[in-house]
Amino acid sequence: MTEVHNLGVDAISCHAWNKDRKEVAICPNNNEIQIHKRTTNGWKLLQNLQAHDMHVMDIDWAPNTNRIVTCSADKNAYVWTQEEDGKWNPTWVVLRINRAATCVKWSPLENKFAVGSGGRVIAVCYFVSVNNWWQCKHIKRPLRSTVTAVDWHPDNKVLVAGSTDYKVRVFSAYISDMGNTPGNGPWGRSNSLGKLLAEFQNSPNGGGWIHSVAFSPCGNKICWVAHNSSICVADATKGNAVTRLYTEHLPFLSCVWMGPNYIIAAGHSCMPMLYSVDDNGQLYFVSKLDNTQKKEAAGLSAMRKFQSLDRQARTDPNDNALDSIHQNTINYVCKVSDNEFSTSGLDGQLVVWDLKLLENSIAGLKIA
């Protein structure tokens, strides 16, 4: 069953869930973060987090340590921790960047996070207990443009980033100061911060800038979506082979893996799309996941529109409604559980989708 939630805001630019999915952090398309809690009577606003001076670009909520990290166009990032009284307090992160912080993501072990920026830099941040602050080390080369998306490999030592130079790059995110050991994985040996392990061009002819990147649950594949309406998958077990699919839809803005073979992508088409990767590495479209349809046939709707114009000199606002749950761009997709994901958009709606309940209506769909 699809759950549609209205949190009383005009637009949601990003969101993140806590561990038990009873609380959600959203940015209402400004410099604030709102914490909402699900109650028997709906959603209750718990706190407005105000520390940023400019638009919040991204949010991530660490489920186990219960910490929220936010980044903003004001070139800052904050780690928010919850006190015993339930209030959230910010800790400033020393990013040392000279452009907007565009994206942020906790590592799987939640002991570090990565921040992409408009200054062609990725800041890999970690906590220094001696100084009691979050500091960072930079990944700079060969980045040549704004970093728009980041994601972590399950081994906690490899990072993937997409940028506006139409490229996706895989870096080593190993930090020797943290006392861990170098890693050997399908993308190569991660033994020094910033080591370039792989680089992919979005399209042989360039293509569009990258909007979102995501590692598969096993870490052997990477998916990304770009502004040329494409969705691509790179497989490290097949010699870093890339499968590209140019879609007929408007550009996607966010993507997430649901299990080892399924990908959810959503964006300007205002509805989530399901894609699958088969055993041969081929990527193909499965289905639109929004089965909402207009109640009236197009002809009747057009007739009513002209009758309204003739009688009252005005149009019915329902005539402009889209045949989808979201009525504006979906700009954020977040995995909620093994079978559920959530979407938020510029229409102010937060929607939770259950793939398990859609198996009977989509031929061949089988969620592990």
CSV table of C-alpha atoms in Angstrom, one decimal, residues 36-228:
chain,number,residue,atom,x,y,z
A,36,HIS,CA,8.8,15.1,12.4
A,37,LYS,CA,7.5,12.2,14.4
A,38,ARG,CA,4.8,9.8,13.4
A,39,THR,CA,1.9,9.7,15.9
A,40,THR,CA,-1.6,8.1,16.0
A,41,ASN,CA,-3.0,11.4,14.9
A,42,GLY,CA,-0.5,12.0,12.1
A,43,TRP,CA,2.8,13.7,12.0
A,44,LYS,CA,4.0,16.0,14.8
A,45,LEU,CA,6.7,18.6,14.3
A,46,LEU,CA,9.3,18.1,17.1
A,47,GLN,CA,12.0,20.7,16.3
A,48,ASN,CA,13.3,23.1,13.8
A,49,LEU,CA,17.0,22.8,13.4
A,50,GLN,CA,18.5,26.2,12.5
A,51,ALA,CA,22.2,26.6,12.1
A,52,HIS,CA,22.7,27.1,8.3
A,53,ASP,CA,22.6,30.5,6.7
A,54,MET,CA,21.7,29.3,3.2
A,55,HIS,CA,19.8,26.6,1.5
A,56,VAL,CA,20.3,23.1,2.9
A,57,MET,CA,21.5,20.8,0.1
A,58,ASP,CA,21.5,17.4,1.7
A,59,ILE,CA,20.7,15.4,4.8
A,60,ASP,CA,21.7,12.0,6.1
A,61,TRP,CA,20.7,10.2,9.3
A,62,ALA,CA,23.0,7.6,10.8
A,63,PRO,CA,20.7,4.8,12.1
A,64,ASN,CA,22.9,3.2,14.7
A,65,THR,CA,24.7,6.3,16.2
A,66,ASN,CA,21.5,8.4,15.7
A,67,ARG,CA,23.4,11.4,14.4
A,68,ILE,CA,22.2,13.7,11.6
A,69,VAL,CA,24.6,15.4,9.2
A,70,THR,CA,23.6,18.3,7.0
A,71,CYS,CA,25.4,20.4,4.4
A,72,SER,CA,24.4,23.7,2.8
A,73,ALA,CA,25.2,26.3,0.2
A,74,ASP,CA,26.7,28.3,3.0
A,75,LYS,CA,29.8,26.1,2.6
A,76,ASN,CA,29.3,24.5,6.0
A,77,ALA,CA,28.3,21.1,7.4
A,78,TYR,CA,26.9,20.2,10.9
A,79,VAL,CA,26.7,17.0,12.8
A,80,TRP,CA,23.5,17.0,15.0
A,81,THR,CA,23.4,14.9,18.2
A,82,GLN,CA,20.3,14.4,20.3
A,83,GLU,CA,20.6,15.2,24.0
A,84,GLU,CA,18.7,13.4,26.8
A,85,ASP,CA,15.9,16.0,26.7
A,86,GLY,CA,15.3,15.1,23.0
A,87,LYS,CA,16.7,18.4,21.7
A,88,TRP,CA,19.2,18.3,18.8
A,89,ASN,CA,22.5,20.3,19.1
A,90,PRO,CA,24.8,21.0,16.2
A,91,THR,CA,28.6,20.5,16.0
A,92,TRP,CA,30.4,22.5,13.3
A,93,VAL,CA,32.5,20.5,10.8
A,94,VAL,CA,35.8,21.9,9.6
A,95,LEU,CA,35.3,21.5,5.9
A,96,ARG,CA,37.9,24.0,4.5
A,97,ILE,CA,36.0,24.5,1.2
A,98,ASN,CA,35.4,27.7,-0.7
A,99,ARG,CA,32.2,26.8,-2.5
A,100,ALA,CA,28.8,25.3,-1.6
A,101,ALA,CA,28.6,21.9,0.1
A,102,THR,CA,26.3,20.0,-2.3
A,103,CYS,CA,25.9,16.5,-1.0
A,104,VAL,CA,26.7,14.4,2.1
A,105,LYS,CA,26.6,10.7,3.0
A,106,TRP,CA,27.5,8.7,6.2
A,107,SER,CA,29.8,5.7,5.7
A,108,PRO,CA,28.4,2.3,6.5
A,109,LEU,CA,30.2,2.1,9.9
A,110,GLU,CA,29.1,5.7,10.6
A,111,ASN,CA,32.6,6.7,11.8
A,112,LYS,CA,33.1,9.1,8.9
A,113,PHE,CA,31.1,10.9,6.1
A,114,ALA,CA,31.8,12.4,2.7
A,115,VAL,CA,30.8,15.9,1.6
A,116,GLY,CA,30.9,16.9,-2.1
A,117,SER,CA,31.3,20.6,-3.0
A,118,GLY,CA,31.2,23.1,-5.8
A,119,GLY,CA,34.9,23.7,-5.2
A,120,ARG,CA,35.9,20.5,-7.0
A,121,VAL,CA,36.6,18.8,-3.7
A,122,ILE,CA,35.3,15.9,-1.7
A,123,ALA,CA,35.9,16.3,2.1
A,124,VAL,CA,36.1,13.0,3.9
A,125,CYS,CA,35.3,13.9,7.5
A,126,TYR,CA,36.1,11.9,10.7
A,127,PHE,CA,35.9,12.7,14.4
A,128,VAL,CA,39.1,13.5,16.3
A,129,SER,CA,38.5,12.8,20.0
A,130,VAL,CA,41.6,14.6,21.2
A,131,ASN,CA,40.4,17.9,19.8
A,132,ASN,CA,36.7,17.0,20.2
A,133,TRP,CA,35.8,18.1,16.6
A,134,TRP,CA,35.1,16.8,13.1
A,135,GLN,CA,37.9,17.4,10.7
A,136,CYS,CA,38.5,16.4,7.1
A,137,LYS,CA,40.9,15.4,4.5
A,138,HIS,CA,40.4,16.4,0.9
A,139,ILE,CA,40.1,14.4,-2.4
A,140,LYS,CA,40.9,16.9,-5.2
A,141,ARG,CA,42.4,15.3,-8.3
A,142,PRO,CA,41.3,14.5,-10.9
A,143,LEU,CA,38.0,16.3,-10.1
A,144,ARG,CA,37.4,19.2,-12.5
A,145,SER,CA,33.8,20.3,-11.7
A,146,THR,CA,31.1,20.4,-9.0
A,147,VAL,CA,30.6,17.1,-7.1
A,148,THR,CA,26.9,16.5,-7.2
A,149,ALA,CA,26.5,13.0,-5.6
A,150,VAL,CA,28.5,10.6,-3.3
A,151,ASP,CA,27.9,7.1,-2.0
A,152,TRP,CA,29.9,4.6,0.1
A,153,HIS,CA,30.9,1.1,-0.7
A,154,PRO,CA,29.8,-1.5,1.9
A,155,ASP,CA,33.4,-2.0,3.0
A,156,ASN,CA,33.6,1.6,4.4
A,157,LYS,CA,36.8,2.3,2.5
A,158,VAL,CA,35.7,3.1,-1.1
A,159,LEU,CA,33.7,6.1,-2.3
A,160,VAL,CA,31.9,6.9,-5.6
A,161,ALA,CA,31.3,10.4,-6.7
A,162,GLY,CA,29.4,11.9,-9.7
A,163,SER,CA,30.0,15.4,-11.0
A,164,THR,CA,29.0,18.0,-13.6
A,165,ASP,CA,32.0,17.1,-15.8
A,166,TYR,CA,29.8,14.1,-16.9
A,167,LYS,CA,32.0,11.6,-15.1
A,168,VAL,CA,31.6,9.1,-12.3
A,169,ARG,CA,34.8,8.3,-10.3
A,170,VAL,CA,35.6,5.6,-7.7
A,171,PHE,CA,38.1,6.7,-5.0
A,172,SER,CA,39.8,5.1,-2.1
A,173,ALA,CA,38.5,6.7,1.1
A,174,TYR,CA,41.0,4.9,3.4
A,175,ILE,CA,42.2,7.2,6.2
A,176,SER,CA,45.4,5.9,8.0
A,177,ASP,CA,44.8,8.2,11.0
A,178,MET,CA,41.7,6.1,12.0
A,179,GLY,CA,43.9,3.0,12.6
A,180,ASN,CA,42.1,0.7,10.3
A,181,THR,CA,43.8,-1.6,7.7
A,182,PRO,CA,43.8,-1.0,3.9
A,183,GLY,CA,41.2,-2.9,1.9
A,184,ASN,CA,41.2,-5.1,-1.1
A,185,GLY,CA,38.0,-5.2,-3.1
A,186,PRO,CA,36.5,-5.6,-6.5
A,187,TRP,CA,37.4,-2.0,-7.4
A,188,GLY,CA,41.0,-2.3,-6.4
A,189,ARG,CA,43.2,-1.8,-3.3
A,190,SER,CA,42.2,1.1,-1.1
A,191,ASN,CA,45.4,2.0,0.8
A,192,SER,CA,45.6,5.8,0.5
A,193,LEU,CA,43.0,8.6,0.5
A,194,GLY,CA,42.0,9.9,-2.9
A,195,LYS,CA,43.5,7.1,-5.0
A,196,LEU,CA,41.5,6.8,-8.2
A,197,LEU,CA,40.2,3.3,-8.6
A,198,ALA,CA,37.9,3.7,-11.6
A,199,GLU,CA,36.6,6.5,-13.9
A,200,PHE,CA,33.5,6.3,-16.1
A,201,GLN,CA,32.3,8.7,-18.8
A,202,ASN,CA,28.5,9.1,-18.6
A,203,SER,CA,28.2,8.8,-22.4
A,204,PRO,CA,30.8,8.2,-25.2
A,205,ASN,CA,29.8,11.7,-26.5
A,206,GLY,CA,29.9,13.4,-23.1
A,207,GLY,CA,26.3,13.2,-22.0
A,208,GLY,CA,24.7,15.1,-19.1
A,209,TRP,CA,25.9,16.0,-15.7
A,210,ILE,CA,25.5,13.3,-13.0
A,211,HIS,CA,22.6,13.7,-10.6
A,212,SER,CA,22.9,10.6,-8.3
A,213,VAL,CA,25.2,7.6,-7.7
A,214,ALA,CA,24.6,4.5,-5.7
A,215,PHE,CA,26.6,1.3,-4.9
A,216,SER,CA,24.7,-2.0,-5.1
A,217,PRO,CA,24.2,-3.9,-1.7
A,218,CYS,CA,27.2,-6.2,-2.6
A,219,GLY,CA,29.3,-3.3,-3.7
A,220,ASN,CA,30.2,-4.8,-7.1
A,221,LYS,CA,28.0,-2.5,-9.1
A,222,ILE,CA,27.4,1.2,-9.4
A,223,CYS,CA,24.3,2.8,-10.7
A,224,TRP,CA,24.1,6.5,-11.8
A,225,VAL,CA,21.5,8.8,-13.4
A,226,ALA,CA,22.3,11.8,-15.5
A,227,HIS,CA,20.7,14.9,-17.1
A,228,ASN,CA,20.5,13.3,-20.5
